């Protein structure tokens, strides 16, 4: 039965890898950059757009403050990148923000960071894939009509690619990510060349459109609040920065140095693309508004755009202005942007499983998340992440605007607590460090992390204040629920460990040993499985042995008794009445009665079972035995033993020559007695 599922598994994820092959799965910087940075790099596809969309609520006139908003986002991004370079050097084990917060601020802070990151990783997958589906849906009507299903299918494809192993998924994602970086940076450079050197005038497709502000004539606190809301939306560009600190173990040696270099490259590239798109978008006259109000708030030639209007995303509009609408390079930009949005989810597929493994090792998550799968990837974590993302995509109908309101809350919680923890880390080490050069580096690092803590803390306050009523409250509920769940899992594991702890010393506590062992063999009819179970039970030499059957039909029970006596089976047969035609209940009652008579005795129940080879045959056999075993496992002092009997369909070696026993090749051949020749 296991052949077909195993064949499908091998086709999807590849052959299993030995544990010794783990070092071959480690990534060089050129592959690690697209693997861990695709999320942060892809955010330039929607973070600049969100700034303009939010500012359009107050009218196009507020676009004039967008450079300052973008500058604030860039400042925060550079600060976070510089701060996390200190993190990867100080904590290269892959625990990232969780390890930093736990070590320096205590387990409660660490678990808060972990819950925030786990939620944000799931949202990263959901937002990136849903946004990519939007880009594809703009040109393919089928995708637009079935956007949630298409997005879920993309998540499934990414899951399979990641289950194949880190190195294979990294190589597969490297080409599209580099293509996106080259295409966008090339677009920015050519656009600047046309503006500055050639003196050309760039015109976006929406340059002549007019946007009616939803809230016109804003001033004072209302205007400041709107600008801060635009800033918080633009900070979506920072998501994914922390993934490298969680993925340090996946880098080749020297791990910390390579991770820090990759982080710096990612930050510089992301800042360049983000700033360039905002600048060119404003120069080209890009107009964007909330999708909910496009039909009425976008005015084209003096008339509302209407329900059929499609709003091109900012990168598409900038590409149209720089290269010309419908040109080959315009199509390339649109294609690689859609692709990178799908692949951006890969950052979470690399960060979530590693963090889950560390949490499982600390007993905050099920232990199954700690072990690697056949391909040396944390398979269980990958599957759980995919399931959570698919659930969000389905629940929010793959609507990016709704999902973005849930975004970045968790990541800034982890940013802030991590940087506070790093400040305490350097302060603690400065108390004992005497070398002047080392102290200088520590003080510089503490200053960087301290500034990062202040900046990310302020952004967190802004994000909560401006996004809470727009959906961020869902994350504020999900994080405490996840926190309490992990606390409950840890309490369970601690309680189990305490109960299972072996006493000190080598002497066996006689009170733990049973006085006698009562053996019961369950019988339905007399056949080979029953006889094998009886023989096996007798071979264990219990204190007492009896066969037990349940009488559902009196005539069948009488025939079984007659055959039992006729065969002369020496084991006594006990027939239990079942007036309600139930099998499990009478057996449980009988076992409990034996335990009541002698509480220090052990009752061992032997259950004969057929072993079949085809999946549909399992549906036809052993169902009552399975239910009975499940009930007996909860009875103290009761041992359950399955005695298997392999049927022909389960014999994998039928028709094959069995391997020789050890030493068989050294024995001389002895023909059967009836064929030996007398000499």
mmCIF file of C-alpha atoms in Angstrom, residues 56-313:
data_model
loop_
_atom_site.group_PDB
_atom_site.id
_atom_site.type_symbol
_atom_site.label_atom_id
_atom_site.label_comp_id
_atom_site.label_asym_id
_atom_site.label_seq_id
_atom_site.Cartn_x
_atom_site.Cartn_y
_atom_site.Cartn_z
ATOM 1 C CA UNK A 56 -4.842 60.196 -2.595
ATOM 2 C CA UNK A 57 -7.541 60.073 0.091
ATOM 3 C CA UNK A 58 -6.706 63.728 0.728
ATOM 4 C CA UNK A 59 -6.361 64.548 -2.966
ATOM 5 C CA UNK A 60 -3.510 64.488 -5.468
ATOM 6 C CA UNK A 61 -2.113 67.623 -3.854
ATOM 7 C CA UNK A 62 -0.819 65.504 -0.987
ATOM 8 C CA UNK A 63 1.478 63.665 -3.437
ATOM 9 C CA UNK A 64 3.898 66.513 -2.767
ATOM 10 C CA UNK A 65 4.707 65.029 0.656
ATOM 11 C CA UNK A 66 5.336 61.542 -0.741
ATOM 12 C CA UNK A 67 9.109 62.146 -1.174
ATOM 13 C CA UNK A 68 9.340 62.940 2.533
ATOM 14 C CA UNK A 69 7.304 59.864 3.392
ATOM 15 C CA UNK A 70 9.555 57.760 1.159
ATOM 16 C CA UNK A 71 12.635 59.296 2.770
ATOM 17 C CA UNK A 72 11.317 58.272 6.174
ATOM 18 C CA UNK A 73 10.805 54.719 4.961
ATOM 19 C CA UNK A 74 14.331 54.633 3.513
ATOM 20 C CA UNK A 75 15.792 55.928 6.786
ATOM 21 C CA UNK A 76 14.009 53.211 8.764
ATOM 22 C CA UNK A 77 15.080 50.530 6.281
ATOM 23 C CA UNK A 78 18.769 51.513 6.425
ATOM 24 C CA UNK A 79 18.571 51.628 10.206
ATOM 25 C CA UNK A 80 17.038 48.170 10.414
ATOM 26 C CA UNK A 81 19.585 46.723 7.978
ATOM 27 C CA UNK A 82 22.462 48.191 9.989
ATOM 28 C CA UNK A 83 20.932 46.883 13.212
ATOM 29 C CA UNK A 84 20.429 43.359 11.914
ATOM 30 C CA UNK A 85 24.007 43.195 10.721
ATOM 31 C CA UNK A 86 24.905 43.346 14.410
ATOM 32 C CA UNK A 87 22.375 40.604 15.140
ATOM 33 C CA UNK A 88 23.780 38.070 12.685
ATOM 34 C CA UNK A 89 27.284 38.520 14.086
ATOM 35 C CA UNK A 90 26.167 38.173 17.709
ATOM 36 C CA UNK A 91 23.640 35.333 17.210
ATOM 37 C CA UNK A 92 24.550 33.174 14.206
ATOM 38 C CA UNK A 93 22.600 30.092 15.342
ATOM 39 C CA UNK A 94 19.484 31.017 13.345
ATOM 40 C CA UNK A 95 17.251 31.925 16.271
ATOM 41 C CA UNK A 96 17.136 35.516 15.054
ATOM 42 C CA UNK A 97 14.833 37.868 16.918
ATOM 43 C CA UNK A 98 13.450 35.024 19.038
ATOM 44 C CA UNK A 99 16.855 34.043 20.369
ATOM 45 C CA UNK A 100 17.902 37.662 20.942
ATOM 46 C CA UNK A 101 14.739 38.522 22.878
ATOM 47 C CA UNK A 102 14.733 35.276 24.891
ATOM 48 C CA UNK A 103 18.390 35.544 25.900
ATOM 49 C CA UNK A 104 18.327 39.220 26.853
ATOM 50 C CA UNK A 105 14.707 40.014 27.784
ATOM 51 C CA UNK A 106 13.422 36.672 29.045
ATOM 52 C CA UNK A 107 11.194 33.886 27.696
ATOM 53 C CA UNK A 108 8.026 36.002 27.701
ATOM 54 C CA UNK A 109 9.555 38.586 25.361
ATOM 55 C CA UNK A 110 11.033 35.798 23.236
ATOM 56 C CA UNK A 111 7.693 34.085 22.902
ATOM 57 C CA UNK A 112 6.055 37.411 22.013
ATOM 58 C CA UNK A 113 8.569 37.860 19.210
ATOM 59 C CA UNK A 114 8.042 34.280 18.054
ATOM 60 C CA UNK A 115 4.261 34.655 17.888
ATOM 61 C CA UNK A 116 4.636 37.941 15.979
ATOM 62 C CA UNK A 117 7.039 36.428 13.456
ATOM 63 C CA UNK A 118 4.995 33.281 12.896
ATOM 64 C CA UNK A 119 1.892 35.353 12.131
ATOM 65 C CA UNK A 120 3.840 37.692 9.874
ATOM 66 C CA UNK A 121 5.441 34.864 7.918
ATOM 67 C CA UNK A 122 2.003 33.465 7.115
ATOM 68 C CA UNK A 123 0.831 36.922 6.039
ATOM 69 C CA UNK A 124 3.944 37.337 3.874
ATOM 70 C CA UNK A 125 2.963 34.311 1.830
ATOM 71 C CA UNK A 126 -0.676 35.352 1.589
ATOM 72 C CA UNK A 127 0.036 38.982 0.598
ATOM 73 C CA UNK A 128 2.789 38.203 -1.902
ATOM 74 C CA UNK A 129 0.890 35.459 -3.712
ATOM 75 C CA UNK A 130 -2.391 37.398 -3.735
ATOM 76 C CA UNK A 131 -0.638 40.480 -5.143
ATOM 77 C CA UNK A 132 1.047 38.358 -7.800
ATOM 78 C CA UNK A 133 -2.338 36.921 -8.749
ATOM 79 C CA UNK A 134 -3.567 40.501 -9.189
ATOM 80 C CA UNK A 135 -0.805 41.247 -11.711
ATOM 81 C CA UNK A 136 -1.548 38.087 -13.675
ATOM 82 C CA UNK A 137 -5.303 38.655 -13.438
ATOM 83 C CA UNK A 138 -4.901 42.034 -15.116
ATOM 84 C CA UNK A 139 -4.020 40.300 -18.378
ATOM 85 C CA UNK A 140 -5.666 36.867 -18.001
ATOM 86 C CA UNK A 141 -9.422 37.077 -17.261
ATOM 87 C CA UNK A 142 -9.592 33.487 -15.984
ATOM 88 C CA UNK A 143 -7.131 34.287 -13.207
ATOM 89 C CA UNK A 144 -9.095 37.394 -12.240
ATOM 90 C CA UNK A 145 -12.318 35.369 -12.004
ATOM 91 C CA UNK A 146 -10.733 32.576 -9.928
ATOM 92 C CA UNK A 147 -8.127 34.578 -8.032
ATOM 93 C CA UNK A 148 -8.315 32.720 -4.675
ATOM 94 C CA UNK A 149 -8.034 29.292 -6.311
ATOM 95 C CA UNK A 150 -5.117 30.409 -8.493
ATOM 96 C CA UNK A 151 -3.346 31.910 -5.469
ATOM 97 C CA UNK A 152 -3.810 28.679 -3.502
ATOM 98 C CA UNK A 153 -2.451 26.687 -6.447
ATOM 99 C CA UNK A 154 0.649 28.921 -6.501
ATOM 100 C CA UNK A 155 1.147 28.349 -2.754
ATOM 101 C CA UNK A 156 0.939 24.593 -3.378
ATOM 102 C CA UNK A 157 3.571 24.853 -6.128
ATOM 103 C CA UNK A 158 5.893 26.869 -3.864
ATOM 104 C CA UNK A 159 5.387 24.285 -1.129
ATOM 105 C CA UNK A 160 6.489 21.446 -3.410
ATOM 106 C CA UNK A 161 9.547 23.385 -4.550
ATOM 107 C CA UNK A 162 10.598 24.068 -0.969
ATOM 108 C CA UNK A 163 9.976 20.471 0.073
ATOM 109 C CA UNK A 164 12.557 19.482 -2.534
ATOM 110 C CA UNK A 165 15.238 21.137 -0.430
ATOM 111 C CA UNK A 166 16.767 24.531 0.232
ATOM 112 C CA UNK A 167 19.446 24.387 -2.454
ATOM 113 C CA UNK A 168 17.104 23.248 -5.230
ATOM 114 C CA UNK A 169 14.483 25.880 -4.372
ATOM 115 C CA UNK A 170 17.218 28.529 -4.145
ATOM 116 C CA UNK A 171 18.574 27.749 -7.596
ATOM 117 C CA UNK A 172 15.033 27.707 -9.024
ATOM 118 C CA UNK A 173 14.267 31.142 -7.528
ATOM 119 C CA UNK A 174 17.637 32.778 -8.254
ATOM 120 C CA UNK A 175 17.066 33.468 -11.958
ATOM 121 C CA UNK A 176 13.652 35.216 -11.629
ATOM 122 C CA UNK A 177 14.824 37.286 -8.642
ATOM 123 C CA UNK A 178 17.949 38.485 -10.421
ATOM 124 C CA UNK A 179 15.877 39.167 -13.528
ATOM 125 C CA UNK A 180 13.553 41.376 -11.458
ATOM 126 C CA UNK A 181 16.456 43.284 -9.891
ATOM 127 C CA UNK A 182 18.155 43.874 -13.245
ATOM 128 C CA UNK A 183 14.893 44.867 -14.933
ATOM 129 C CA UNK A 184 13.778 47.364 -12.267
ATOM 130 C CA UNK A 185 17.216 48.905 -11.708
ATOM 131 C CA UNK A 186 17.678 49.107 -15.481
ATOM 132 C CA UNK A 187 14.300 50.862 -15.750
ATOM 133 C CA UNK A 188 15.269 53.348 -13.028
ATOM 134 C CA UNK A 189 18.660 54.072 -14.622
ATOM 135 C CA UNK A 190 17.189 54.524 -18.119
ATOM 136 C CA UNK A 191 14.399 56.692 -16.761
ATOM 137 C CA UNK A 192 16.870 58.946 -14.961
ATOM 138 C CA UNK A 193 19.022 59.092 -18.102
ATOM 139 C CA UNK A 194 16.036 60.221 -20.173
ATOM 140 C CA UNK A 195 15.096 62.857 -17.586
ATOM 141 C CA UNK A 196 18.508 64.269 -16.739
ATOM 142 C CA UNK A 197 20.629 63.723 -19.842
ATOM 143 C CA UNK A 198 18.142 63.619 -22.721
ATOM 144 C CA UNK A 199 15.675 66.021 -21.109
ATOM 145 C CA UNK A 200 12.677 63.887 -22.109
ATOM 146 C CA UNK A 201 9.289 64.304 -20.482
ATOM 147 C CA UNK A 202 7.975 61.046 -18.980
ATOM 148 C CA UNK A 203 4.209 60.580 -19.121
ATOM 149 C CA UNK A 204 2.411 57.787 -17.272
ATOM 150 C CA UNK A 205 -0.904 56.450 -18.694
ATOM 151 C CA UNK A 206 -2.755 58.156 -15.814
ATOM 152 C CA UNK A 207 -0.885 61.474 -15.990
ATOM 153 C CA UNK A 208 -3.913 63.326 -17.414
ATOM 154 C CA UNK A 209 -6.433 61.699 -15.068
ATOM 155 C CA UNK A 210 -7.935 63.568 -12.141
ATOM 156 C CA UNK A 211 -8.413 62.031 -8.678
ATOM 157 C CA UNK A 212 -11.244 63.211 -6.422
ATOM 158 C CA UNK A 213 -10.020 63.047 -2.836
ATOM 159 C CA UNK A 214 -12.250 61.083 -0.490
ATOM 160 C CA UNK A 215 -11.449 63.564 2.296
ATOM 161 C CA UNK A 216 -10.690 66.941 0.730
ATOM 162 C CA UNK A 217 -9.315 70.002 2.543
ATOM 163 C CA UNK A 218 -7.640 68.047 5.326
ATOM 164 C CA UNK A 219 -5.590 70.058 7.797
ATOM 165 C CA UNK A 220 -3.975 69.809 11.204
ATOM 166 C CA UNK A 221 -4.262 66.479 13.018
ATOM 167 C CA UNK A 222 -6.309 64.815 10.243
ATOM 168 C CA UNK A 223 -3.671 65.567 7.636
ATOM 169 C CA UNK A 224 -0.853 64.436 9.937
ATOM 170 C CA UNK A 225 -2.720 61.205 10.650
ATOM 171 C CA UNK A 226 -3.149 60.537 6.920
ATOM 172 C CA UNK A 227 0.553 61.149 6.249
ATOM 173 C CA UNK A 228 1.490 58.805 9.102
ATOM 174 C CA UNK A 229 -0.880 56.195 7.706
ATOM 175 C CA UNK A 230 0.849 56.489 4.321
ATOM 176 C CA UNK A 231 4.208 56.124 6.076
ATOM 177 C CA UNK A 232 3.037 52.984 7.911
ATOM 178 C CA UNK A 233 1.835 51.470 4.619
ATOM 179 C CA UNK A 234 5.152 52.282 2.964
ATOM 180 C CA UNK A 235 6.965 50.484 5.773
ATOM 181 C CA UNK A 236 5.747 47.255 4.197
ATOM 182 C CA UNK A 237 9.027 47.593 2.298
ATOM 183 C CA UNK A 238 10.826 46.427 5.459
ATOM 184 C CA UNK A 239 9.164 43.059 5.654
ATOM 185 C CA UNK A 240 11.583 40.226 5.064
ATOM 186 C CA UNK A 241 14.655 42.025 6.415
ATOM 187 C CA UNK A 242 14.632 39.765 9.490
ATOM 188 C CA UNK A 243 14.575 36.567 7.405
ATOM 189 C CA UNK A 244 18.346 36.564 6.936
ATOM 190 C CA UNK A 245 18.969 36.633 10.702
ATOM 191 C CA UNK A 246 16.719 33.579 11.023
ATOM 192 C CA UNK A 247 18.432 31.805 8.132
ATOM 193 C CA UNK A 248 22.112 32.203 9.078
ATOM 194 C CA UNK A 249 22.593 28.390 9.452
ATOM 195 C CA UNK A 250 21.711 27.974 5.756
ATOM 196 C CA UNK A 251 24.734 30.043 4.650
ATOM 197 C CA UNK A 252 28.123 28.641 3.803
ATOM 198 C CA UNK A 253 31.024 29.358 6.138
ATOM 199 C CA UNK A 254 31.859 31.923 7.375
ATOM 200 C CA UNK A 255 28.136 32.037 8.090
ATOM 201 C CA UNK A 256 27.871 35.344 9.980
ATOM 202 C CA UNK A 257 30.065 37.260 7.533
ATOM 203 C CA UNK A 258 28.211 35.930 4.494
ATOM 204 C CA UNK A 259 24.825 36.651 6.088
ATOM 205 C CA UNK A 260 25.835 40.213 6.994
ATOM 206 C CA UNK A 261 27.142 40.858 3.474
ATOM 207 C CA UNK A 262 23.963 39.479 1.919
ATOM 208 C CA UNK A 263 21.869 41.649 4.251
ATOM 209 C CA UNK A 264 23.794 44.777 3.208
ATOM 210 C CA UNK A 265 23.412 43.961 -0.495
ATOM 211 C CA UNK A 266 19.698 43.383 -0.028
ATOM 212 C CA UNK A 267 19.240 46.699 1.805
ATOM 213 C CA UNK A 268 21.086 48.768 -0.794
ATOM 214 C CA UNK A 269 19.284 47.149 -3.723
ATOM 215 C CA UNK A 270 15.851 47.526 -2.081
ATOM 216 C CA UNK A 271 16.468 51.204 -1.214
ATOM 217 C CA UNK A 272 17.635 51.935 -4.768
ATOM 218 C CA UNK A 273 14.573 50.335 -6.380
ATOM 219 C CA UNK A 274 12.116 51.825 -3.838
ATOM 220 C CA UNK A 275 13.452 55.372 -4.186
ATOM 221 C CA UNK A 276 13.753 55.144 -7.969
ATOM 222 C CA UNK A 277 10.172 53.988 -8.474
ATOM 223 C CA UNK A 278 8.748 56.703 -6.211
ATOM 224 C CA UNK A 279 10.808 59.390 -7.968
ATOM 225 C CA UNK A 280 9.981 58.272 -11.505
ATOM 226 C CA UNK A 281 6.338 57.730 -10.589
ATOM 227 C CA UNK A 282 5.976 61.317 -9.404
ATOM 228 C CA UNK A 283 7.885 62.695 -12.399
ATOM 229 C CA UNK A 284 5.689 60.687 -14.779
ATOM 230 C CA UNK A 285 2.472 61.889 -13.135
ATOM 231 C CA UNK A 286 1.264 58.507 -11.861
ATOM 232 C CA UNK A 287 -2.226 58.652 -10.330
ATOM 233 C CA UNK A 288 -3.421 55.930 -7.938
ATOM 234 C CA UNK A 289 -6.394 55.622 -5.616
ATOM 235 C CA UNK A 290 -8.110 53.144 -3.340
ATOM 236 C CA UNK A 291 -9.495 50.236 -5.434
ATOM 237 C CA UNK A 292 -12.816 50.556 -3.608
ATOM 238 C CA UNK A 293 -13.333 54.073 -5.046
ATOM 239 C CA UNK A 294 -11.736 53.775 -8.492
ATOM 240 C CA UNK A 295 -14.999 53.762 -10.408
ATOM 241 C CA UNK A 296 -16.193 57.100 -8.969
ATOM 242 C CA UNK A 297 -13.037 58.928 -7.819
ATOM 243 C CA UNK A 298 -10.986 58.582 -11.011
ATOM 244 C CA UNK A 299 -12.031 61.199 -13.611
ATOM 245 C CA UNK A 300 -11.066 60.554 -17.237
ATOM 246 C CA UNK A 301 -11.865 63.310 -19.762
ATOM 247 C CA UNK A 302 -14.323 64.814 -17.309
ATOM 248 C CA UNK A 303 -16.229 61.567 -16.669
ATOM 249 C CA UNK A 304 -15.958 58.945 -13.878
ATOM 250 C CA UNK A 305 -13.906 55.934 -14.866
ATOM 251 C CA UNK A 306 -16.785 53.532 -14.235
ATOM 252 C CA UNK A 307 -16.823 49.941 -12.979
ATOM 253 C CA UNK A 308 -14.805 48.587 -15.932
ATOM 254 C CA UNK A 309 -11.729 50.681 -15.101
ATOM 255 C CA UNK A 310 -8.548 48.751 -14.282
ATOM 256 C CA UNK A 311 -5.889 50.602 -12.291
ATOM 257 C CA UNK A 312 -2.430 49.691 -13.470
ATOM 258 C CA UNK A 313 0.043 49.177 -10.599
#
